[in-house]
Amino acid sequence: MTSFTHTQGQSLPINAADIYVEIAGNPTGEPLVLLHGGLGNMMDFNAIVEHLPEQFQLIGIDFRGHGKSTLGNAPLTYRQYQADVEAVLDQLGITHYSVIGFSDGGITALRLAAAQPSRIRALVTIGAHHQLAEDDPVLGMYAAMTASKWRALFPDNVARYEATNPEPDFDRLVPAVVALWTETAAYPGEAIHHITAPTLMVRGDQDHLCTRAHTLALGESVPQAEFFNLPGTGHDVLNEAPSLCMAGLTPFLLQHCTESGNAMAFSTSPA
């Protein structure tokens, strides 16, 4: 497969939830985990999946409550997302991997890279910050979100969720996600100092959720961090400007994501 379809994967039982995982790309290639943003799902990566280097095994995971994963009874936290991803990869027998994380997926990816640095070959975060101060205005924006507001802003997104999820309950999911967004203690915070993987921080220049200051502060704390700022784009650069996004991702992935951990020449699939 060259895209995620929500038809070719499997659901794995993890901590009272069924976490859905699907593999695209090269089935025997280098593992590259794709982690989506809040109230989205793995299909949000389809704008770039077919343009990723052909040597990668692409592992899409729907966070609990999202896509085809059930919500379960555990509170949504970045800690829980991290534990779910680790459990999925353990069940798949994947010991070393690279990861691209967008927004909530990027925050989770930072936690993964900080907690088990030896497992991560390379890390790409997109529109992700590692901490929020208690007085950060973004927290107020998060706290004000409701299911009805999200329905009004993103009706197609909600319709896709309700058609895809095996136990859809959007009125329950949104407050759970808002609680995750506003639990400042669960952000990676100072743990990012443990990250050793080469890291590419991608940000749309007009991103109102992940500010330039957020990204620069993250970069100053991660030793091998590179900053790729995309002009004229907002938070969802993956879908706003996929070609521009890939202009930064492709050379970074080709340089750093290898089985041995050393750079080697990879070819890319045709655009």
PDB file of N, CA and C in Angstrom, residues 59-147:
ATOM      1  N   ILE A  59       4.498   2.848   9.531  1.00  0.00           N
ATOM      2  CA  ILE A  59       3.642   2.296  10.572  1.00  0.00           C
ATOM      3  C   ILE A  59       2.740   3.408  11.099  1.00  0.00           C
ATOM      4  N   GLY A  60       1.483   3.356  10.709  1.00  0.00           N
ATOM      5  CA  GLY A  60       0.509   4.335  11.182  1.00  0.00           C
ATOM      6  C   GLY A  60      -0.216   3.797  12.406  1.00  0.00           C
ATOM      7  N   ILE A  61      -0.339   4.634  13.420  1.00  0.00           N
ATOM      8  CA  ILE A  61      -1.029   4.248  14.656  1.00  0.00           C
ATOM      9  C   ILE A  61      -2.084   5.285  14.965  1.00  0.00           C
ATOM     10  N   ASP A  62      -3.319   4.854  15.167  1.00  0.00           N
ATOM     11  CA  ASP A  62      -4.382   5.744  15.634  1.00  0.00           C
ATOM     12  C   ASP A  62      -4.334   5.812  17.154  1.00  0.00           C
ATOM     13  N   PHE A  63      -4.178   7.011  17.707  1.00  0.00           N
ATOM     14  CA  PHE A  63      -4.225   7.148  19.156  1.00  0.00           C
ATOM     15  C   PHE A  63      -5.563   6.648  19.693  1.00  0.00           C
ATOM     16  N   ARG A  64      -5.574   6.233  20.940  1.00  0.00           N
ATOM     17  CA  ARG A  64      -6.810   5.708  21.525  1.00  0.00           C
ATOM     18  C   ARG A  64      -7.932   6.744  21.423  1.00  0.00           C
ATOM     19  N   GLY A  65      -9.109   6.246  21.003  1.00  0.00           N
ATOM     20  CA  GLY A  65     -10.261   7.112  20.803  1.00  0.00           C
ATOM     21  C   GLY A  65     -10.332   7.747  19.434  1.00  0.00           C
ATOM     22  N   HIS A  66      -9.249   7.681  18.657  1.00  0.00           N
ATOM     23  CA  HIS A  66      -9.158   8.325  17.352  1.00  0.00           C
ATOM     24  C   HIS A  66      -9.178   7.268  16.249  1.00  0.00           C
ATOM     25  N   GLY A  67      -9.571   7.686  15.052  1.00  0.00           N
ATOM     26  CA  GLY A  67      -9.551   6.766  13.921  1.00  0.00           C
ATOM     27  C   GLY A  67     -10.321   5.496  14.218  1.00  0.00           C
ATOM     28  N   LYS A  68      -9.640   4.335  14.123  1.00  0.00           N
ATOM     29  CA  LYS A  68     -10.275   3.050  14.403  1.00  0.00           C
ATOM     30  C   LYS A  68      -9.879   2.487  15.765  1.00  0.00           C
ATOM     31  N   SER A  69      -9.257   3.304  16.617  1.00  0.00           N
ATOM     32  CA  SER A  69      -8.909   2.862  17.969  1.00  0.00           C
ATOM     33  C   SER A  69     -10.022   3.216  18.942  1.00  0.00           C
ATOM     34  N   THR A  70     -10.316   2.307  19.846  1.00  0.00           N
ATOM     35  CA  THR A  70     -11.340   2.592  20.848  1.00  0.00           C
ATOM     36  C   THR A  70     -10.737   3.438  21.974  1.00  0.00           C
ATOM     37  N   LEU A  71     -11.617   4.103  22.704  1.00  0.00           N
ATOM     38  CA  LEU A  71     -11.161   5.041  23.732  1.00  0.00           C
ATOM     39  C   LEU A  71     -10.739   4.343  25.019  1.00  0.00           C
ATOM     40  N   GLY A  72     -11.425   3.264  25.363  1.00  0.00           N
ATOM     41  CA  GLY A  72     -11.119   2.597  26.622  1.00  0.00           C
ATOM     42  C   GLY A  72     -11.526   3.440  27.813  1.00  0.00           C
ATOM     43  N   ASN A  73     -10.997   3.094  28.980  1.00  0.00           N
ATOM     44  CA  ASN A  73     -11.384   3.785  30.214  1.00  0.00           C
ATOM     45  C   ASN A  73     -10.277   4.645  30.809  1.00  0.00           C
ATOM     46  N   ALA A  74      -9.053   4.503  30.306  1.00  0.00           N
ATOM     47  CA  ALA A  74      -7.938   5.282  30.853  1.00  0.00           C
ATOM     48  C   ALA A  74      -8.042   6.738  30.390  1.00  0.00           C
ATOM     49  N   PRO A  75      -7.711   7.699  31.240  1.00  0.00           N
ATOM     50  CA  PRO A  75      -7.696   9.104  30.809  1.00  0.00           C
ATOM     51  C   PRO A  75      -6.703   9.298  29.674  1.00  0.00           C
ATOM     52  N   LEU A  76      -7.023  10.208  28.769  1.00  0.00           N
ATOM     53  CA  LEU A  76      -6.082  10.522  27.703  1.00  0.00           C
ATOM     54  C   LEU A  76      -4.998  11.441  28.259  1.00  0.00           C
ATOM     55  N   THR A  77      -3.752  11.007  28.138  1.00  0.00           N
ATOM     56  CA  THR A  77      -2.606  11.813  28.505  1.00  0.00           C
ATOM     57  C   THR A  77      -1.493  11.503  27.513  1.00  0.00           C
ATOM     58  N   TYR A  78      -0.511  12.381  27.438  1.00  0.00           N
ATOM     59  CA  TYR A  78       0.637  12.084  26.579  1.00  0.00           C
ATOM     60  C   TYR A  78       1.414  10.886  27.109  1.00  0.00           C
ATOM     61  N   ARG A  79       1.372  10.682  28.413  1.00  0.00           N
ATOM     62  CA  ARG A  79       1.995   9.472  28.980  1.00  0.00           C
ATOM     63  C   ARG A  79       1.322   8.218  28.438  1.00  0.00           C
ATOM     64  N   GLN A  80      -0.029   8.243  28.384  1.00  0.00           N
ATOM     65  CA  GLN A  80      -0.758   7.081  27.895  1.00  0.00           C
ATOM     66  C   GLN A  80      -0.499   6.861  26.415  1.00  0.00           C
ATOM     67  N   TYR A  81      -0.479   7.944  25.635  1.00  0.00           N
ATOM     68  CA  TYR A  81      -0.157   7.811  24.211  1.00  0.00           C
ATOM     69  C   TYR A  81       1.216   7.169  24.037  1.00  0.00           C
ATOM     70  N   GLN A  82       2.194   7.643  24.807  1.00  0.00           N
ATOM     71  CA  GLN A  82       3.538   7.072  24.738  1.00  0.00           C
ATOM     72  C   GLN A  82       3.511   5.581  25.057  1.00  0.00           C
ATOM     73  N   ALA A  83       2.825   5.217  26.128  1.00  0.00           N
ATOM     74  CA  ALA A  83       2.756   3.810  26.527  1.00  0.00           C
ATOM     75  C   ALA A  83       2.064   2.971  25.458  1.00  0.00           C
ATOM     76  N   ASP A  84       1.026   3.520  24.839  1.00  0.00           N
ATOM     77  CA  ASP A  84       0.325   2.783  23.786  1.00  0.00           C
ATOM     78  C   ASP A  84       1.242   2.524  22.590  1.00  0.00           C
ATOM     79  N   VAL A  85       1.972   3.550  22.162  1.00  0.00           N
ATOM     80  CA  VAL A  85       2.867   3.394  21.022  1.00  0.00           C
ATOM     81  C   VAL A  85       3.956   2.368  21.337  1.00  0.00           C
ATOM     82  N   GLU A  86       4.538   2.462  22.522  1.00  0.00           N
ATOM     83  CA  GLU A  86       5.570   1.501  22.910  1.00  0.00           C
ATOM     84  C   GLU A  86       5.021   0.084  22.923  1.00  0.00           C
ATOM     85  N   ALA A  87       3.788  -0.082  23.419  1.00  0.00           N
ATOM     86  CA  ALA A  87       3.183  -1.415  23.465  1.00  0.00           C
ATOM     87  C   ALA A  87       2.909  -1.947  22.062  1.00  0.00           C
ATOM     88  N   VAL A  88       2.429  -1.084  21.168  1.00  0.00           N
ATOM     89  CA  VAL A  88       2.197  -1.500  19.782  1.00  0.00           C
ATOM     90  C   VAL A  88       3.487  -1.981  19.140  1.00  0.00           C
ATOM     91  N   LEU A  89       4.544  -1.188  19.282  1.00  0.00           N
ATOM     92  CA  LEU A  89       5.816  -1.545  18.650  1.00  0.00           C
ATOM     93  C   LEU A  89       6.400  -2.820  19.260  1.00  0.00           C
ATOM     94  N   ASP A  90       6.220  -2.990  20.558  1.00  0.00           N
ATOM     95  CA  ASP A  90       6.692  -4.219  21.195  1.00  0.00           C
ATOM     96  C   ASP A  90       5.941  -5.429  20.643  1.00  0.00           C
ATOM     97  N   GLN A  91       4.626  -5.290  20.482  1.00  0.00           N
ATOM     98  CA  GLN A  91       3.847  -6.412  19.950  1.00  0.00           C
ATOM     99  C   GLN A  91       4.212  -6.719  18.498  1.00  0.00           C
ATOM    100  N   LEU A  92       4.634  -5.688  17.758  1.00  0.00           N
ATOM    101  CA  LEU A  92       5.047  -5.891  16.372  1.00  0.00           C
ATOM    102  C   LEU A  92       6.491  -6.366  16.269  1.00  0.00           C
ATOM    103  N   GLY A  93       7.200  -6.385  17.398  1.00  0.00           N
ATOM    104  CA  GLY A  93       8.584  -6.828  17.400  1.00  0.00           C
ATOM    105  C   GLY A  93       9.560  -5.809  16.838  1.00  0.00           C
ATOM    106  N   ILE A  94       9.206  -4.530  16.919  1.00  0.00           N
ATOM    107  CA  ILE A  94      10.048  -3.472  16.374  1.00  0.00           C
ATOM    108  C   ILE A  94      10.873  -2.865  17.512  1.00  0.00           C
ATOM    109  N   THR A  95      12.169  -2.989  17.426  1.00  0.00           N
ATOM    110  CA  THR A  95      13.051  -2.515  18.495  1.00  0.00           C
ATOM    111  C   THR A  95      13.648  -1.145  18.201  1.00  0.00           C
ATOM    112  N   HIS A  96      13.892  -0.832  16.931  1.00  0.00           N
ATOM    113  CA  HIS A  96      14.474   0.447  16.554  1.00  0.00           C
ATOM    114  C   HIS A  96      13.657   1.042  15.407  1.00  0.00           C
ATOM    115  N   TYR A  97      13.467   2.340  15.453  1.00  0.00           N
ATOM    116  CA  TYR A  97      12.599   2.976  14.471  1.00  0.00           C
ATOM    117  C   TYR A  97      12.863   4.477  14.443  1.00  0.00           C
ATOM    118  N   SER A  98      12.374   5.113  13.397  1.00  0.00           N
ATOM    119  CA  SER A  98      12.318   6.564  13.317  1.00  0.00           C
ATOM    120  C   SER A  98      10.855   6.977  13.440  1.00  0.00           C
ATOM    121  N   VAL A  99      10.615   8.248  13.687  1.00  0.00           N
ATOM    122  CA  VAL A  99       9.239   8.675  13.921  1.00  0.00           C
ATOM    123  C   VAL A  99       9.006  10.079  13.386  1.00  0.00           C
ATOM    124  N   ILE A 100       7.842  10.247  12.746  1.00  0.00           N
ATOM    125  CA  ILE A 100       7.338  11.568  12.371  1.00  0.00           C
ATOM    126  C   ILE A 100       6.081  11.803  13.184  1.00  0.00           C
ATOM    127  N   GLY A 101       6.049  12.871  13.952  1.00  0.00           N
ATOM    128  CA  GLY A 101       4.886  13.172  14.773  1.00  0.00           C
ATOM    129  C   GLY A 101       4.368  14.572  14.498  1.00  0.00           C
ATOM    130  N   PHE A 102       3.073  14.661  14.244  1.00  0.00           N
ATOM    131  CA  PHE A 102       2.427  15.957  14.002  1.00  0.00           C
ATOM    132  C   PHE A 102       1.624  16.379  15.218  1.00  0.00           C
ATOM    133  N   SER A 103       1.868  17.577  15.732  1.00  0.00           N
ATOM    134  CA  SER A 103       1.100  18.160  16.830  1.00  0.00           C
ATOM    135  C   SER A 103       1.110  17.228  18.039  1.00  0.00           C
ATOM    136  N   ASP A 104      -0.034  16.672  18.450  1.00  0.00           N
ATOM    137  CA  ASP A 104      -0.036  15.728  19.572  1.00  0.00           C
ATOM    138  C   ASP A 104       0.895  14.551  19.300  1.00  0.00           C
ATOM    139  N   GLY A 105       0.969  14.138  18.047  1.00  0.00           N
ATOM    140  CA  GLY A 105       1.885  13.062  17.686  1.00  0.00           C
ATOM    141  C   GLY A 105       3.337  13.470  17.858  1.00  0.00           C
ATOM    142  N   GLY A 106       3.641  14.738  17.591  1.00  0.00           N
ATOM    143  CA  GLY A 106       4.987  15.233  17.803  1.00  0.00           C
ATOM    144  C   GLY A 106       5.357  15.313  19.266  1.00  0.00           C
ATOM    145  N   ILE A 107       4.409  15.733  20.087  1.00  0.00           N
ATOM    146  CA  ILE A 107       4.643  15.795  21.533  1.00  0.00           C
ATOM    147  C   ILE A 107       4.878  14.391  22.078  1.00  0.00           C
ATOM    148  N   THR A 108       4.074  13.443  21.607  1.00  0.00           N
ATOM    149  CA  THR A 108       4.257  12.049  22.005  1.00  0.00           C
ATOM    150  C   THR A 108       5.609  11.527  21.523  1.00  0.00           C
ATOM    151  N   ALA A 109       5.998  11.893  20.312  1.00  0.00           N
ATOM    152  CA  ALA A 109       7.281  11.463  19.772  1.00  0.00           C
ATOM    153  C   ALA A 109       8.441  11.993  20.613  1.00  0.00           C
ATOM    154  N   LEU A 110       8.324  13.222  21.105  1.00  0.00           N
ATOM    155  CA  LEU A 110       9.356  13.767  21.985  1.00  0.00           C
ATOM    156  C   LEU A 110       9.465  12.946  23.266  1.00  0.00           C
ATOM    157  N   ARG A 111       8.323  12.544  23.815  1.00  0.00           N
ATOM    158  CA  ARG A 111       8.345  11.702  25.013  1.00  0.00           C
ATOM    159  C   ARG A 111       9.006  10.356  24.705  1.00  0.00           C
ATOM    160  N   LEU A 112       8.685   9.769  23.568  1.00  0.00           N
ATOM    161  CA  LEU A 112       9.280   8.492  23.190  1.00  0.00           C
ATOM    162  C   LEU A 112      10.802   8.618  23.071  1.00  0.00           C
ATOM    163  N   ALA A 113      11.252   9.665  22.397  1.00  0.00           N
ATOM    164  CA  ALA A 113      12.678   9.845  22.164  1.00  0.00           C
ATOM    165  C   ALA A 113      13.433  10.153  23.442  1.00  0.00           C
ATOM    166  N   ALA A 114      12.768  10.792  24.395  1.00  0.00           N
ATOM    167  CA  ALA A 114      13.411  11.106  25.669  1.00  0.00           C
ATOM    168  C   ALA A 114      13.441   9.892  26.589  1.00  0.00           C
ATOM    169  N   ALA A 115      12.406   9.060  26.517  1.00  0.00           N
ATOM    170  CA  ALA A 115      12.298   7.925  27.439  1.00  0.00           C
ATOM    171  C   ALA A 115      13.171   6.750  27.020  1.00  0.00           C
ATOM    172  N   GLN A 116      13.265   6.514  25.708  1.00  0.00           N
ATOM    173  CA  GLN A 116      14.039   5.377  25.197  1.00  0.00           C
ATOM    174  C   GLN A 116      14.920   5.844  24.038  1.00  0.00           C
ATOM    175  N   PRO A 117      15.891   6.697  24.338  1.00  0.00           N
ATOM    176  CA  PRO A 117      16.676   7.316  23.252  1.00  0.00           C
ATOM    177  C   PRO A 117      17.406   6.325  22.374  1.00  0.00           C
ATOM    178  N   SER A 118      17.770   5.174  22.896  1.00  0.00           N
ATOM    179  CA  SER A 118      18.532   4.218  22.100  1.00  0.00           C
ATOM    180  C   SER A 118      17.682   3.544  21.023  1.00  0.00           C
ATOM    181  N   ARG A 119      16.354   3.631  21.121  1.00  0.00           N
ATOM    182  CA  ARG A 119      15.482   2.995  20.135  1.00  0.00           C
ATOM    183  C   ARG A 119      15.195   3.892  18.933  1.00  0.00           C
ATOM    184  N   ILE A 120      15.406   5.192  19.076  1.00  0.00           N
ATOM    185  CA  ILE A 120      14.996   6.146  18.054  1.00  0.00           C
ATOM    186  C   ILE A 120      16.173   6.495  17.156  1.00  0.00           C
ATOM    187  N   ARG A 121      16.047   6.196  15.862  1.00  0.00           N
ATOM    188  CA  ARG A 121      17.110   6.532  14.916  1.00  0.00           C
ATOM    189  C   ARG A 121      17.050   8.016  14.536  1.00  0.00           C
ATOM    190  N   ALA A 122      15.863   8.527  14.285  1.00  0.00           N
ATOM    191  CA  ALA A 122      15.693   9.924  13.899  1.00  0.00           C
ATOM    192  C   ALA A 122      14.285  10.359  14.263  1.00  0.00           C
ATOM    193  N   LEU A 123      14.127  11.647  14.500  1.00  0.00           N
ATOM    194  CA  LEU A 123      12.867  12.196  15.002  1.00  0.00           C
ATOM    195  C   LEU A 123      12.494  13.429  14.184  1.00  0.00           C
ATOM    196  N   VAL A 124      11.251  13.462  13.717  1.00  0.00           N
ATOM    197  CA  VAL A 124      10.705  14.644  13.057  1.00  0.00           C
ATOM    198  C   VAL A 124       9.471  15.085  13.834  1.00  0.00           C
ATOM    199  N   THR A 125       9.477  16.319  14.306  1.00  0.00           N
ATOM    200  CA  THR A 125       8.289  16.875  14.944  1.00  0.00           C
ATOM    201  C   THR A 125       7.722  17.966  14.040  1.00  0.00           C
ATOM    202  N   ILE A 126       6.413  18.014  13.946  1.00  0.00           N
ATOM    203  CA  ILE A 126       5.735  19.004  13.101  1.00  0.00           C
ATOM    204  C   ILE A 126       4.693  19.719  13.964  1.00  0.00           C
ATOM    205  N   GLY A 127       4.868  21.015  14.148  1.00  0.00           N
ATOM    206  CA  GLY A 127       3.920  21.798  14.939  1.00  0.00           C
ATOM    207  C   GLY A 127       3.795  21.300  16.362  1.00  0.00           C
ATOM    208  N   ALA A 128       4.931  20.961  16.993  1.00  0.00           N
ATOM    209  CA  ALA A 128       4.903  20.379  18.342  1.00  0.00           C
ATOM    210  C   ALA A 128       5.780  21.177  19.296  1.00  0.00           C
ATOM    211  N   HIS A 129       5.288  21.374  20.511  1.00  0.00           N
ATOM    212  CA  HIS A 129       6.077  22.022  21.556  1.00  0.00           C
ATOM    213  C   HIS A 129       6.296  21.051  22.702  1.00  0.00           C
ATOM    214  N   HIS A 130       7.325  21.298  23.495  1.00  0.00           N
ATOM    215  CA  HIS A 130       7.655  20.347  24.556  1.00  0.00           C
ATOM    216  C   HIS A 130       7.094  20.750  25.908  1.00  0.00           C
ATOM    217  N   GLN A 131       6.645  21.985  26.046  1.00  0.00           N
ATOM    218  CA  GLN A 131       6.057  22.417  27.309  1.00  0.00           C
ATOM    219  C   GLN A 131       5.202  23.658  27.079  1.00  0.00           C
ATOM    220  N   LEU A 132       4.292  23.901  28.022  1.00  0.00           N
ATOM    221  CA  LEU A 132       3.474  25.112  28.018  1.00  0.00           C
ATOM    222  C   LEU A 132       3.478  25.700  29.420  1.00  0.00           C
ATOM    223  N   ALA A 133       3.759  26.979  29.517  1.00  0.00           N
ATOM    224  CA  ALA A 133       3.674  27.653  30.805  1.00  0.00           C
ATOM    225  C   ALA A 133       2.217  27.766  31.231  1.00  0.00           C
ATOM    226  N   GLU A 134       1.995  27.861  32.527  1.00  0.00           N
ATOM    227  CA  GLU A 134       0.621  27.918  33.046  1.00  0.00           C
ATOM    228  C   GLU A 134      -0.154  29.120  32.524  1.00  0.00           C
ATOM    229  N   ASP A 135       0.558  30.183  32.134  1.00  0.00           N
ATOM    230  CA  ASP A 135      -0.112  31.371  31.627  1.00  0.00           C
ATOM    231  C   ASP A 135      -0.038  31.492  30.109  1.00  0.00           C
ATOM    232  N   ASP A 136       0.366  30.417  29.431  1.00  0.00           N
ATOM    233  CA  ASP A 136       0.452  30.462  27.973  1.00  0.00           C
ATOM    234  C   ASP A 136      -0.949  30.614  27.389  1.00  0.00           C
ATOM    235  N   PRO A 137      -1.159  31.592  26.502  1.00  0.00           N
ATOM    236  CA  PRO A 137      -2.501  31.792  25.935  1.00  0.00           C
ATOM    237  C   PRO A 137      -3.026  30.600  25.152  1.00  0.00           C
ATOM    238  N   VAL A 138      -2.130  29.729  24.670  1.00  0.00           N
ATOM    239  CA  VAL A 138      -2.580  28.543  23.949  1.00  0.00           C
ATOM    240  C   VAL A 138      -3.442  27.662  24.846  1.00  0.00           C
ATOM    241  N   LEU A 139      -3.121  27.607  26.141  1.00  0.00           N
ATOM    242  CA  LEU A 139      -3.912  26.792  27.059  1.00  0.00           C
ATOM    243  C   LEU A 139      -5.356  27.266  27.109  1.00  0.00           C
ATOM    244  N   GLY A 140      -5.566  28.573  27.069  1.00  0.00           N
ATOM    245  CA  GLY A 140      -6.925  29.097  27.059  1.00  0.00           C
ATOM    246  C   GLY A 140      -7.676  28.700  25.810  1.00  0.00           C
ATOM    247  N   MET A 141      -6.985  28.684  24.681  1.00  0.00           N
ATOM    248  CA  MET A 141      -7.603  28.252  23.431  1.00  0.00           C
ATOM    249  C   MET A 141      -8.001  26.788  23.516  1.00  0.00           C
ATOM    250  N   TYR A 142      -7.114  25.967  24.079  1.00  0.00           N
ATOM    251  CA  TYR A 142      -7.432  24.553  24.232  1.00  0.00           C
ATOM    252  C   TYR A 142      -8.627  24.354  25.157  1.00  0.00           C
ATOM    253  N   ALA A 143      -8.593  25.029  26.299  1.00  0.00           N
ATOM    254  CA  ALA A 143      -9.633  24.834  27.317  1.00  0.00           C
ATOM    255  C   ALA A 143     -11.017  25.229  26.803  1.00  0.00           C
ATOM    256  N   ALA A 144     -11.059  26.159  25.851  1.00  0.00           N
ATOM    257  CA  ALA A 144     -12.344  26.655  25.350  1.00  0.00           C
ATOM    258  C   ALA A 144     -12.957  25.753  24.278  1.00  0.00           C
ATOM    259  N   MET A 145     -12.210  24.752  23.832  1.00  0.00           N
ATOM    260  CA  MET A 145     -12.732  23.898  22.760  1.00  0.00           C
ATOM    261  C   MET A 145     -13.822  22.957  23.287  1.00  0.00           C
ATOM    262  N   THR A 146     -14.870  22.810  22.521  1.00  0.00           N
ATOM    263  CA  THR A 146     -15.967  21.895  22.843  1.00  0.00           C
ATOM    264  C   THR A 146     -16.277  21.047  21.611  1.00  0.00           C
ATOM    265  N   ALA A 147     -17.047  20.004  21.827  1.00  0.00           N
ATOM    266  CA  ALA A 147     -17.427  19.141  20.709  1.00  0.00           C
ATOM    267  C   ALA A 147     -18.228  19.917  19.670  1.00  0.00           C
TER     268      ALA A 147
END
